[in-house]
Tab-separated table of C-alpha atoms and ligand atoms in Angstrom:
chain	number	residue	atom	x	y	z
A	1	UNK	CA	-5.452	-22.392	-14.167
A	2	UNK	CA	-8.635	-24.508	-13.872
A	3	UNK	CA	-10.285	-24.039	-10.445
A	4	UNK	CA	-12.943	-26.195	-9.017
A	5	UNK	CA	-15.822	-25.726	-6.806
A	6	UNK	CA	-14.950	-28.428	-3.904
A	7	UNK	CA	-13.305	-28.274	-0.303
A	8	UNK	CA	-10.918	-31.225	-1.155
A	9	UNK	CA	-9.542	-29.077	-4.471
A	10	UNK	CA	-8.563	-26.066	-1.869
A	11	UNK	CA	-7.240	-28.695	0.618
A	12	UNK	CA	-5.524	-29.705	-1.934
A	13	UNK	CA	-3.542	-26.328	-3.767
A	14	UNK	CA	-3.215	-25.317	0.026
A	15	UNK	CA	-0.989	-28.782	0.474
A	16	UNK	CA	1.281	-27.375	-2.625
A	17	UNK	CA	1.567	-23.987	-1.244
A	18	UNK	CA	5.172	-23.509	-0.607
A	19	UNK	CA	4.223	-20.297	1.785
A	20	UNK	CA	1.400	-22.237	3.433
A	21	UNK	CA	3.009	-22.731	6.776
A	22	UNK	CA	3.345	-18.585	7.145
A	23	UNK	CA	-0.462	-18.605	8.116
A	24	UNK	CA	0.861	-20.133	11.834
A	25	UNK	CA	2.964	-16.979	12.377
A	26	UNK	CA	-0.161	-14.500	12.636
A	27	UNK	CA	-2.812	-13.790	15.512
A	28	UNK	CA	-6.201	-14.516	13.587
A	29	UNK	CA	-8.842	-12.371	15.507
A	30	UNK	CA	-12.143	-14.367	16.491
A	31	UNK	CA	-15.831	-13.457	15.608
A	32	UNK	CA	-18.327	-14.751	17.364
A	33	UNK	CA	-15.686	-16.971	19.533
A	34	UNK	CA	-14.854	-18.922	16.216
A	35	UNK	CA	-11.600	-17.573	14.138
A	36	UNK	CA	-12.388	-15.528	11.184
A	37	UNK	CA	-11.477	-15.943	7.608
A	38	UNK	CA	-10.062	-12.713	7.020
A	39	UNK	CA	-9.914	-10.621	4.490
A	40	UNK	CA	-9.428	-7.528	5.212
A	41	UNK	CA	-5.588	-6.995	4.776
A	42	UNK	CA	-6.456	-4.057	3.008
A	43	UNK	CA	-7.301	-2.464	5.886
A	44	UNK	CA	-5.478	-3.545	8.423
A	45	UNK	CA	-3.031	-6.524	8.297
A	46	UNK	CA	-2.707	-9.509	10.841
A	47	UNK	CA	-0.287	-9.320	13.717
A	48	UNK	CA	2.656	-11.183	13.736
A	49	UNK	CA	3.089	-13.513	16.126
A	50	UNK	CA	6.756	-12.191	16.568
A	51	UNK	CA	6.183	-8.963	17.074
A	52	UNK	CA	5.749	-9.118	20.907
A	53	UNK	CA	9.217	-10.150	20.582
A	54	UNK	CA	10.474	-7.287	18.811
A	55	UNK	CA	8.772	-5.223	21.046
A	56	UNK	CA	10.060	-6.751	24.140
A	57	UNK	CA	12.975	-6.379	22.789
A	58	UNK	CA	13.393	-2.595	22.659
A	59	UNK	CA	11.237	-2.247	25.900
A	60	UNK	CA	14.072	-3.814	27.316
A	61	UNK	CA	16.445	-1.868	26.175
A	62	UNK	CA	14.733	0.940	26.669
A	63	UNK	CA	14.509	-0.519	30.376
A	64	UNK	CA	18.474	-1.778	30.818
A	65	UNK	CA	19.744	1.095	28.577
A	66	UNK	CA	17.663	4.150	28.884
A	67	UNK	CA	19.569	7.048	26.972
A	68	UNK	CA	22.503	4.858	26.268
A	69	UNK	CA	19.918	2.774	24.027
A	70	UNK	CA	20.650	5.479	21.479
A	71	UNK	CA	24.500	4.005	21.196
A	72	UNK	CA	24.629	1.239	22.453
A	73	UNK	CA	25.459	-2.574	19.945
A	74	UNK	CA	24.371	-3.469	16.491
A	75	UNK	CA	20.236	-1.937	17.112
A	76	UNK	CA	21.712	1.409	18.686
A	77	UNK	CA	18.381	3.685	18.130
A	78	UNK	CA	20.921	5.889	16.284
A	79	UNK	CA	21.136	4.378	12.945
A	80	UNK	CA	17.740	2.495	13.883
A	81	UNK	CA	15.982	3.804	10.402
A	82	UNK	CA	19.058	1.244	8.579
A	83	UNK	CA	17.340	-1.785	9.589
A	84	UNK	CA	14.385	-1.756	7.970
A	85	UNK	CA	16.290	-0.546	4.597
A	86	UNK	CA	16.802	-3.980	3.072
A	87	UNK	CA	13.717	-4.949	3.321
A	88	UNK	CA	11.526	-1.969	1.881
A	89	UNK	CA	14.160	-1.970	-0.772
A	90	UNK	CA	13.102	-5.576	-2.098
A	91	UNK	CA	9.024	-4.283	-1.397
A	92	UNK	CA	9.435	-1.376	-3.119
A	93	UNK	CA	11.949	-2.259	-6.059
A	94	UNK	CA	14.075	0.474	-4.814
A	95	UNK	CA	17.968	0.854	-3.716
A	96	UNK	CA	18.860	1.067	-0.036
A	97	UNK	CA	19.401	4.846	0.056
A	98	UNK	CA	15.950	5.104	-1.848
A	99	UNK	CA	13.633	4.582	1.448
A	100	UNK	CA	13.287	5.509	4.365
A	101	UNK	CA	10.596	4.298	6.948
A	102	UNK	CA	9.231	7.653	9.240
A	103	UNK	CA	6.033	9.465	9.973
A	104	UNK	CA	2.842	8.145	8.401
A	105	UNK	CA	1.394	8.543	5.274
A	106	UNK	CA	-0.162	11.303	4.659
A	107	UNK	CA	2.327	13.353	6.675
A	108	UNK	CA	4.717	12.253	4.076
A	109	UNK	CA	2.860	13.039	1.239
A	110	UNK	CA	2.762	16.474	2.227
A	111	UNK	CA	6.674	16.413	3.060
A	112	UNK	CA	6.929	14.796	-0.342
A	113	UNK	CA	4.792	17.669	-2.580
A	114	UNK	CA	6.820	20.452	-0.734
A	115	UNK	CA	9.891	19.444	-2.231
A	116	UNK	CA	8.223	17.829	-5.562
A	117	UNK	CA	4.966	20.181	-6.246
A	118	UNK	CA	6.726	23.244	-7.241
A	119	UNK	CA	3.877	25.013	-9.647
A	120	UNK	CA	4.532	28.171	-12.294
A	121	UNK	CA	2.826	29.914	-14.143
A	122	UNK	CA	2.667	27.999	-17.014
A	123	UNK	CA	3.566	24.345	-15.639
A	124	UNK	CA	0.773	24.138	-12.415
A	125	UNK	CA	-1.680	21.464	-12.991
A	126	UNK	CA	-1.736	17.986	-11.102
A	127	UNK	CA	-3.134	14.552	-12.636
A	128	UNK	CA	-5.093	12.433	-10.191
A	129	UNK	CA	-7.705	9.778	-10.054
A	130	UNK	CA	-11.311	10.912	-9.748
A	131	UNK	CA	-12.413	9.322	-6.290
A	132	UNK	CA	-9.044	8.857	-5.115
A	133	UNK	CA	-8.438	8.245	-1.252
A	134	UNK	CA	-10.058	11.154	0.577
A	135	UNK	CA	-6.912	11.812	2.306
A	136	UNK	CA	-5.718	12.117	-0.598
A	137	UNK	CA	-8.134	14.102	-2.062
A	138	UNK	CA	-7.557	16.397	1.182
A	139	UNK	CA	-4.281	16.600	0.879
A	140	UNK	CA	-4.391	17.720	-3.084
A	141	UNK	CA	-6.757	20.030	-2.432
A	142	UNK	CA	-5.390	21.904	0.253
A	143	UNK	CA	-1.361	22.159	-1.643
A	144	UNK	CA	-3.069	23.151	-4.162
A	145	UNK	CA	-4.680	26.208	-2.016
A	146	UNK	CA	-1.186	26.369	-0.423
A	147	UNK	CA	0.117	27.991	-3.420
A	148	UNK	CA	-2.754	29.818	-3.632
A	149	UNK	CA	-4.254	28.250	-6.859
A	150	UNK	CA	-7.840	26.921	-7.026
A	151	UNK	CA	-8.075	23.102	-7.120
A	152	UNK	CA	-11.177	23.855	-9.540
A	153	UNK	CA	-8.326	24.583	-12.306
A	154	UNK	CA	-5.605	22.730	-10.981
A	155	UNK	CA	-6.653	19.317	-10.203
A	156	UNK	CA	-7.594	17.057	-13.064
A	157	UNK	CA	-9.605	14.348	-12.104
A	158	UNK	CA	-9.356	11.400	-14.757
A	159	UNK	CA	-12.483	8.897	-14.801
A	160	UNK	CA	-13.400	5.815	-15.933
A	161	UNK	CA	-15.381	6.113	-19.191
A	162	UNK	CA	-19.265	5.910	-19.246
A	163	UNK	CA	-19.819	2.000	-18.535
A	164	UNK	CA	-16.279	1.374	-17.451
A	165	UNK	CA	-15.436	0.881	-13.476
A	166	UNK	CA	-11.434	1.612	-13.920
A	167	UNK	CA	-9.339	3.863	-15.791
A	168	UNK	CA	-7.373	2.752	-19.201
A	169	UNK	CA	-4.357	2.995	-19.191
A	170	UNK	CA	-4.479	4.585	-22.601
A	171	UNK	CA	-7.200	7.140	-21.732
A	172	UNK	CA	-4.336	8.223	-18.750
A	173	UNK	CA	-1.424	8.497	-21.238
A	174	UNK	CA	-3.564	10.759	-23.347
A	175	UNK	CA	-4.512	12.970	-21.093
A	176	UNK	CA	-0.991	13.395	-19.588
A	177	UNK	CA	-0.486	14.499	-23.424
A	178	UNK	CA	-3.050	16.843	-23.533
A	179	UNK	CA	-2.018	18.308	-20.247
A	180	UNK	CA	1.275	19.044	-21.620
A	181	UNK	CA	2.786	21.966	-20.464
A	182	UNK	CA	0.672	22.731	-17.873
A	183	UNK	CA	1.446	19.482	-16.081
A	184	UNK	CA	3.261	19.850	-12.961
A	185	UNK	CA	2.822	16.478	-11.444
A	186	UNK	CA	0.854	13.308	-11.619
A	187	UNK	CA	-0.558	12.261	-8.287
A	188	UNK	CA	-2.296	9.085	-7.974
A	189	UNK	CA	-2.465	5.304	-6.446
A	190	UNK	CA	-0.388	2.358	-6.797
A	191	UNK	CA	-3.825	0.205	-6.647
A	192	UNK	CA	-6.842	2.051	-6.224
A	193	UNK	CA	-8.640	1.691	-2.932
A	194	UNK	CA	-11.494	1.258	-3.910
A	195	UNK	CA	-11.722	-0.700	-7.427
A	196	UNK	CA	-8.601	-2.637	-6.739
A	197	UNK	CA	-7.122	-1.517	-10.070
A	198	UNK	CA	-3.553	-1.511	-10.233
A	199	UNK	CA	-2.196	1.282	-12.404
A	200	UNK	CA	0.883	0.876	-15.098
A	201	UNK	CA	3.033	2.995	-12.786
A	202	UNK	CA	6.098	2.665	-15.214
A	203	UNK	CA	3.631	4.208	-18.258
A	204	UNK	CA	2.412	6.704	-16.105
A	205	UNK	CA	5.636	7.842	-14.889
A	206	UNK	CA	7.405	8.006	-18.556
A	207	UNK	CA	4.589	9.361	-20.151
A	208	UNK	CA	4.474	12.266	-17.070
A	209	UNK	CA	7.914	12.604	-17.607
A	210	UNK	CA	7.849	13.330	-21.172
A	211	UNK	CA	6.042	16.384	-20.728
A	212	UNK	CA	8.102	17.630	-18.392
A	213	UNK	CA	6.033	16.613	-15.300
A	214	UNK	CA	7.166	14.457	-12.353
A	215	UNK	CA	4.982	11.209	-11.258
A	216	UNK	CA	4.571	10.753	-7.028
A	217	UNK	CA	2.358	7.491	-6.317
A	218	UNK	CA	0.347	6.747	-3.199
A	219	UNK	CA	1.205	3.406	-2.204
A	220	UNK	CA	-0.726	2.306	0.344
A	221	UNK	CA	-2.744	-0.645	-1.150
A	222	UNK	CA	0.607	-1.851	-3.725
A	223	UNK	CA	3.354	-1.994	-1.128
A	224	UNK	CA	3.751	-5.820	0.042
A	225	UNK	CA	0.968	-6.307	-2.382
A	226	UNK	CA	2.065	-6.270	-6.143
A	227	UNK	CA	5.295	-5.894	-6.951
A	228	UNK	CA	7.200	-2.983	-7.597
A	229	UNK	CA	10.187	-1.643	-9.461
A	230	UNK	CA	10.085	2.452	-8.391
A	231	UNK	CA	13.962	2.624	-8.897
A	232	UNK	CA	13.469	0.854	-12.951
A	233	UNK	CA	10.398	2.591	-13.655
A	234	UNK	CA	11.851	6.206	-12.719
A	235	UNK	CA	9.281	7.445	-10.278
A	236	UNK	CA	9.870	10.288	-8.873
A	237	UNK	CA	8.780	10.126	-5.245
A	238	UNK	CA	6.042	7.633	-3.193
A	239	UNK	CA	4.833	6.996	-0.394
A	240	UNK	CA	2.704	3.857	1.432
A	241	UNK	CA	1.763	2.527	4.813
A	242	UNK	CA	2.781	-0.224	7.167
A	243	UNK	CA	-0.543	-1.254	8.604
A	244	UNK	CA	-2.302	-2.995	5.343
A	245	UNK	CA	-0.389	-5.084	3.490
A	246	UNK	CA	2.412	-5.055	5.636
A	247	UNK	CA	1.079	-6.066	8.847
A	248	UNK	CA	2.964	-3.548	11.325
A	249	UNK	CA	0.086	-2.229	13.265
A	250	UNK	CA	-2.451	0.134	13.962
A	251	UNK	CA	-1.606	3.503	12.777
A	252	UNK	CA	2.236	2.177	12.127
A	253	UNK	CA	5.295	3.664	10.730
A	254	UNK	CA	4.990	4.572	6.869
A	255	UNK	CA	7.798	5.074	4.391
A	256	UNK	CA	9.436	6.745	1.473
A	257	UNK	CA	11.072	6.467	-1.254
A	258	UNK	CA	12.729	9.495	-3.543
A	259	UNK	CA	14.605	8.074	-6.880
A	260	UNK	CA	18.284	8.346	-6.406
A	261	UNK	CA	18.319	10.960	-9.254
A	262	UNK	CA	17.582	13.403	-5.935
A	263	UNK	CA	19.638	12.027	-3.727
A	264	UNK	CA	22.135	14.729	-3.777
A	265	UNK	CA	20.050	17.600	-4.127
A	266	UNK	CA	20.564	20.270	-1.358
A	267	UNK	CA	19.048	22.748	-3.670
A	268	UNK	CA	15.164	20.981	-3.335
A	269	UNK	CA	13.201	22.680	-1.228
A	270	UNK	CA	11.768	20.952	1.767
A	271	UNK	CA	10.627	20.871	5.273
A	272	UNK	CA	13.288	20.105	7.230
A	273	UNK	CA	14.247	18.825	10.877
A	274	UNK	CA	17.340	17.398	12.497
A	275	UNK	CA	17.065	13.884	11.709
A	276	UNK	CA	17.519	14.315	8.098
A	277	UNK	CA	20.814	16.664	8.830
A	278	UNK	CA	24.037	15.089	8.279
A	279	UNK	CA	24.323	12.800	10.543
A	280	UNK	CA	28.085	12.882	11.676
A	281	UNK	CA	27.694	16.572	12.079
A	282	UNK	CA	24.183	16.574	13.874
A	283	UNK	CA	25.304	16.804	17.232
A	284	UNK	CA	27.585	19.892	16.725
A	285	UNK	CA	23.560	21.571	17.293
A	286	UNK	CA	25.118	24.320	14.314
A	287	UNK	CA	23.094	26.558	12.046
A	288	UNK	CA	22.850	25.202	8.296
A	289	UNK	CA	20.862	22.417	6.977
A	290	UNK	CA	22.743	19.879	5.139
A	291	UNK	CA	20.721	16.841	4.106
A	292	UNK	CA	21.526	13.471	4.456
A	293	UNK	CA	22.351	11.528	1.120
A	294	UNK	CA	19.093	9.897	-0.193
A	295	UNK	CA	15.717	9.402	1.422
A	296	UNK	CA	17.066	9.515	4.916
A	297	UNK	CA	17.034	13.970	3.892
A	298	UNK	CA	13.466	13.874	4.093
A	299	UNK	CA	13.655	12.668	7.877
A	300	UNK	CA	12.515	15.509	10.139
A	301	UNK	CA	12.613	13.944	13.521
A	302	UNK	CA	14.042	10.754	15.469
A	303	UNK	CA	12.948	7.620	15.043
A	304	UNK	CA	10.436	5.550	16.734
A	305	UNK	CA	12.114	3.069	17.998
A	306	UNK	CA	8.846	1.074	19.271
A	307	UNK	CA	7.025	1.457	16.270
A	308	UNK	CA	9.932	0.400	14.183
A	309	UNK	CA	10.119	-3.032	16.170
A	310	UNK	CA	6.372	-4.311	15.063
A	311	UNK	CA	7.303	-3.057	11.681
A	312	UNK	CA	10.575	-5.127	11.556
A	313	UNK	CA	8.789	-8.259	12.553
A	314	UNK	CA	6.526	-8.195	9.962
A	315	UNK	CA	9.383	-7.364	7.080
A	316	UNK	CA	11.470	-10.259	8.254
A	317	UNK	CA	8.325	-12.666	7.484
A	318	UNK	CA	8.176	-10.449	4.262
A	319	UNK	CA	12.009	-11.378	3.216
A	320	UNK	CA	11.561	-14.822	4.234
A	321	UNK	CA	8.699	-15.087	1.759
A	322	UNK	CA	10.072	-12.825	-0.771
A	323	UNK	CA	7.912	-10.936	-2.918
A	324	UNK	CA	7.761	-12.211	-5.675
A	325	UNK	CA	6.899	-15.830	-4.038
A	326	UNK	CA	3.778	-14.006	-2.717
A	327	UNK	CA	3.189	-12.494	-5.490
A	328	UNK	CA	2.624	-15.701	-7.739
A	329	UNK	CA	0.424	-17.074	-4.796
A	330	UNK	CA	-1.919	-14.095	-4.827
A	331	UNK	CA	-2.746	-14.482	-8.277
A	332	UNK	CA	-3.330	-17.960	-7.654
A	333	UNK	CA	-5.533	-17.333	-4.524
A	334	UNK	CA	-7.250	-14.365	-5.974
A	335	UNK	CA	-7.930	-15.741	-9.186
A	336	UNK	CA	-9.820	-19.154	-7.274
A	337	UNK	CA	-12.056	-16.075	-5.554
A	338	UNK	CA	-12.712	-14.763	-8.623
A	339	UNK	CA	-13.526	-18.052	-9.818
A	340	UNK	CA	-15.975	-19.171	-6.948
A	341	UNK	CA	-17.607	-15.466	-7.106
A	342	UNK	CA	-18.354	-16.291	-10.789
A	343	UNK	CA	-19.902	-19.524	-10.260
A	344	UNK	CA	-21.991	-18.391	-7.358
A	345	UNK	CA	-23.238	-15.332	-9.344
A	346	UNK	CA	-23.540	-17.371	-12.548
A	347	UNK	CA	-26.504	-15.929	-14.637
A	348	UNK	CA	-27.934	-14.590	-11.679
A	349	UNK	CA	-25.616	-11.607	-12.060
A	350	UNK	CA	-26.499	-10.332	-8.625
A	351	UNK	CA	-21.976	-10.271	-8.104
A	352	UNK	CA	-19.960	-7.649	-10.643
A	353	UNK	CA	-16.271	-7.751	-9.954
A	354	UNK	CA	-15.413	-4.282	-10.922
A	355	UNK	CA	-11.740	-5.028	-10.375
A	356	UNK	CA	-9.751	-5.594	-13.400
A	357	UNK	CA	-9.456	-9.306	-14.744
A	358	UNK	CA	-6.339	-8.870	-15.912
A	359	UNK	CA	-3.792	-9.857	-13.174
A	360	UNK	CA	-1.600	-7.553	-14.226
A	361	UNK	CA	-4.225	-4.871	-13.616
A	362	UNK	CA	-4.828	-5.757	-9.817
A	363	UNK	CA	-2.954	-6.627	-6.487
A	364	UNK	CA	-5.059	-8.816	-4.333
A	365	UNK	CA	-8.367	-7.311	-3.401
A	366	UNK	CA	-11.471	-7.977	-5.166
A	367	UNK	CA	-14.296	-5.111	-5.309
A	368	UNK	CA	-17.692	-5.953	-6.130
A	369	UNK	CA	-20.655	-4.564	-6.497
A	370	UNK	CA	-24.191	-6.361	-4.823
A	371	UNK	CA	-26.737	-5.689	-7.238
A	372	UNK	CA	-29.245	-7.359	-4.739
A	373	UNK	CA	-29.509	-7.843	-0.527
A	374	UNK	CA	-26.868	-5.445	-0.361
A	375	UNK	CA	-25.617	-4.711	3.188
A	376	UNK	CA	-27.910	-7.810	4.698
A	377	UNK	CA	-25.452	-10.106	2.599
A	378	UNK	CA	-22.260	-8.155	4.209
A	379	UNK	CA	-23.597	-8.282	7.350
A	380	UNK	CA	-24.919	-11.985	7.504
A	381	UNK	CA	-21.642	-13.353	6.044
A	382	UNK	CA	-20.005	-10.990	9.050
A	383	UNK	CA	-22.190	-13.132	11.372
A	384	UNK	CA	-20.433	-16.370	10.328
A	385	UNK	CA	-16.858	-15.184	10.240
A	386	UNK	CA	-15.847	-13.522	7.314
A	387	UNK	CA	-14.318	-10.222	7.849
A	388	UNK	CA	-14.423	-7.896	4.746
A	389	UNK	CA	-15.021	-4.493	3.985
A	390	UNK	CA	-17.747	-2.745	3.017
A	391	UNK	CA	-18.150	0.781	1.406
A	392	UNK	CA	-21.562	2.776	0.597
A	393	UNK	CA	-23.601	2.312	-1.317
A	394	UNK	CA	-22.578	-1.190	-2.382
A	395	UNK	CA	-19.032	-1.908	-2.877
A	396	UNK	CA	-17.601	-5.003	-0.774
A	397	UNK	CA	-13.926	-4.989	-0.915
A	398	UNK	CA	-12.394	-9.033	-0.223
A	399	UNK	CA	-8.511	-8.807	-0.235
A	400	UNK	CA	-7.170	-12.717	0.526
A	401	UNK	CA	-3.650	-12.049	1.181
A	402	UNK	CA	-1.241	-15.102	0.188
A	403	UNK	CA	0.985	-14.626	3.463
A	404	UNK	CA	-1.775	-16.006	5.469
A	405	UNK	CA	-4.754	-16.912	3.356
A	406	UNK	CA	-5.353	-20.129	2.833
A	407	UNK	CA	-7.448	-21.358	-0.236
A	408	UNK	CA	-9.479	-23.103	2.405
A	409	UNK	CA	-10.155	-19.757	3.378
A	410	UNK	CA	-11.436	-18.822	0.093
A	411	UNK	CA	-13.259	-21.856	-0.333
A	412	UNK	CA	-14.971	-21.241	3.237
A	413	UNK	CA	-16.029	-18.001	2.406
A	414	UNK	CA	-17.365	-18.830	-0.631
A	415	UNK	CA	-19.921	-21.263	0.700
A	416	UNK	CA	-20.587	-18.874	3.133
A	417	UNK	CA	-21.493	-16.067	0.292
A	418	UNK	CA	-23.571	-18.509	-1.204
A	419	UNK	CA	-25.922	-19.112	1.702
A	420	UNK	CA	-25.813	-15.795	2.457
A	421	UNK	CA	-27.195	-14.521	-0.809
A	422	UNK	CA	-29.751	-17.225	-0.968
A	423	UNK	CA	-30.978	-15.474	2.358
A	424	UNK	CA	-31.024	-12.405	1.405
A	425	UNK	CA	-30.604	-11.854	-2.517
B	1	LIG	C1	-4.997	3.899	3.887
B	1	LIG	C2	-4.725	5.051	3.023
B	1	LIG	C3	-4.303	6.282	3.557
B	1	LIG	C4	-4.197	6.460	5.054
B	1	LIG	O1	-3.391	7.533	5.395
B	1	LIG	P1	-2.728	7.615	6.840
B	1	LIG	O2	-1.919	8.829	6.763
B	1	LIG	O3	-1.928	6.356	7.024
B	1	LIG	O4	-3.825	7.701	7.856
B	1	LIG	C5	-4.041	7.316	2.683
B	1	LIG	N1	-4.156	7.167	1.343
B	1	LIG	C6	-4.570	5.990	0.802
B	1	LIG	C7	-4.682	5.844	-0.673
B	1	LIG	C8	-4.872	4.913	1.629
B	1	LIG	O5	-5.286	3.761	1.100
């Protein structure tokens, strides 16, 4: 693709965007009384404009129906968790029975390593990104002491070699290899958080399982961002969030997804509750877990309903896109940032994109490092509008989503960048 520096170019791919008109159906928030250009889906995603809808919805039923809400038509809060099925399944490349939307993320992870983290003697060690989500990190650390092994020994952290920003895929293979054995489980990212890199899950996963290991993936920066094929590429287990890429709230609803290969496996240990009992049988109250078929075994308690509304709203826009649409745009919109970031920086060098230039290496988001200016730059291009992310000491993360990112926006913001640094740079 050859991109150009000028306002009437981005007018111009935004009047061949086929998923241009999606932009009306979000709330754009306002700095400084003037609406932003956003980028920070990464983060948090846009509200739908629907989703007061969907939310009214249930309120009302909640209102009309009370308890009988549980039973009552097609929505019955019952079988609630079905509805969002369909949807995840096309996100996540994954059947129906696959996922399951419940709890949030890191909750689930846990859940997830109980019945998938199952360390011997011999077979014990976990594979993980070095500087991986601190949640994440958190979480590792303390299964780890769970079983009452030191995360000294038992976590290998893999890092990018001297130079290097991101990981080779090569240099992960090999040291899946050299683990062996001892490998219990690889543990890492769908797309990094903070490089932006997106890792060969499918490679991972086979290479993992030719050792005898499983591979679990943390999706909370790939899901509704690149696409995925879990089911195809064998993973064993993931999990992701609603709120970034997905736009389904603050703090909303995450989801999981455990290959069919488990599906009817009683035997796995786990953490159970009622909502992942048989479901026909649940209200005898009666002693003896039996899991449901699939994903839906992981479910400890009921749904919620009201978070489950905002998260529907946003995955009908999703399957009215379709994924792989939005796919093709982001490379498209995130290859013109690139682009303009280049230009600006030119010899200068004071931009270095440490995400991968490879498409195929990276979802949407854009991390670079300011070499000069530094938080002044963030801060002043803050001032007129642009809403980004930045992370100490001097990473700023851009993530133009193509649901409702313009390349307007992208042009906008790079003019912006460029005043900015000639202010403070
Ligand atoms: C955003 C994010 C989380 C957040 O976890 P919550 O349980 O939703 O608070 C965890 N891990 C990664 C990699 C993330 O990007």
């Amino acid at each position: 693709m050859n991109y150009e520096f000028s306002e009437s170019f981005a007018r111009e791919l935004d009047a061949q965007d086929p998923l241009a008109h999606f932009r009306n159906r979000f709330h754009f928030p306002k700095v400084n009384g003037k609406e932003a250009i956003y980028f920070c889906g990464n983060s948090l995603g846009l509200q739908p404009k629907s989703a007061k809808d969907y939310l009214a919805k249930e309120l009302s039923n909640w209102a009309d129906l009370a308890v009988d809400g549980h039973f009552h038509g097609e929505d019955a809060w019952y079988h609630i968790r079905k509805k969002s099925k369909p949807a995840l399944a096309e996100i996540l490349g994954a059947q129906e029975h696959e996922v399951v939307a419940m709890n949030n993320l890191s909750v689930n992870l846990h859940l997830l390593m109980v019945s998938f983290y199952r360390p011997t003697k011999e077979r014990y060690k976990i594979i993980v990104e070095a500087g991986a989500f601190p949640s994440d990190q958190y979480m590792l650390e303390t299964q780890v002491k769970f079983h009452g092994l030191d995360p000294a020994t038992t976590l290998v952290e893999l890092k990018p070699r001297p130079g290097e920003h991101t990981l080779r895929t090569e240099d992960i293979i090999s040291e899946i290899k050299k683990q062996g054995n001892s490998l219990a489980m690889v543990n890492m990212a769908g797309i990094q958080y903070y490089t932006g890199q997106l890792f060969d899950i499918q490679a991972i996963t086979k290479a993992a399982h030719e050792v005898g290991a499983v591979a679990g993936f943390d999706l909370a920066h790939a899901a509704g961002n690149a696409v995925l094929k879990l089911h195809d590429w064998d993973v064993d287990f993931a999990t992701w969030c609603s709120y970034k890429y997905m736009n389904s709230g603050p703090g909303n609803v995450s989801g999981i997804f455990v290959h069919e290969r488990y599906a009817e496996r009683p035997d796995l240990p786990r953490f159970a509750g009622w909502w992942g009992h048989d479901e026909g049988e649940r209200f005898k109250m009666e002693k003896g877990f039996v899991p449901m078929y699939g994903a839906d075994g992981w479910q400890l308690a009921n749904s919620n309903v009201l978070a489950l509304a905002a998260h529907q709203a946003s995955l009908d826009i999703f399957q009215e896109a379709g994924i792989e649409n939005l796919r093709k745009k982001s490379e498209k919109l995130t290859g013109y940032l690139e682009y303009l970031i280049e230009e600006i920086s030119g010899k200068s060098g004071v931009l270095e994109i440490i995400t991968p230039k490879n498409p195929a290496e990276r979802g949407c988001q854009l991390s670079l490092l300011i070499h000069r200016g530094g938080k002044a730059v963030f801060d002043e291009f803050y001032k007129h509008g642009v809403v980004g992310d930045w992370r100490n000491p001097n990473v700023i993360r851009l993530a133009p989503t193509p649901l409702y990112n313009s390349y307007l926006d992208v042009f906008l913001f790079a003019k912006i960048l460029e005043q900015s640094l000639d202010k403070f740079a």
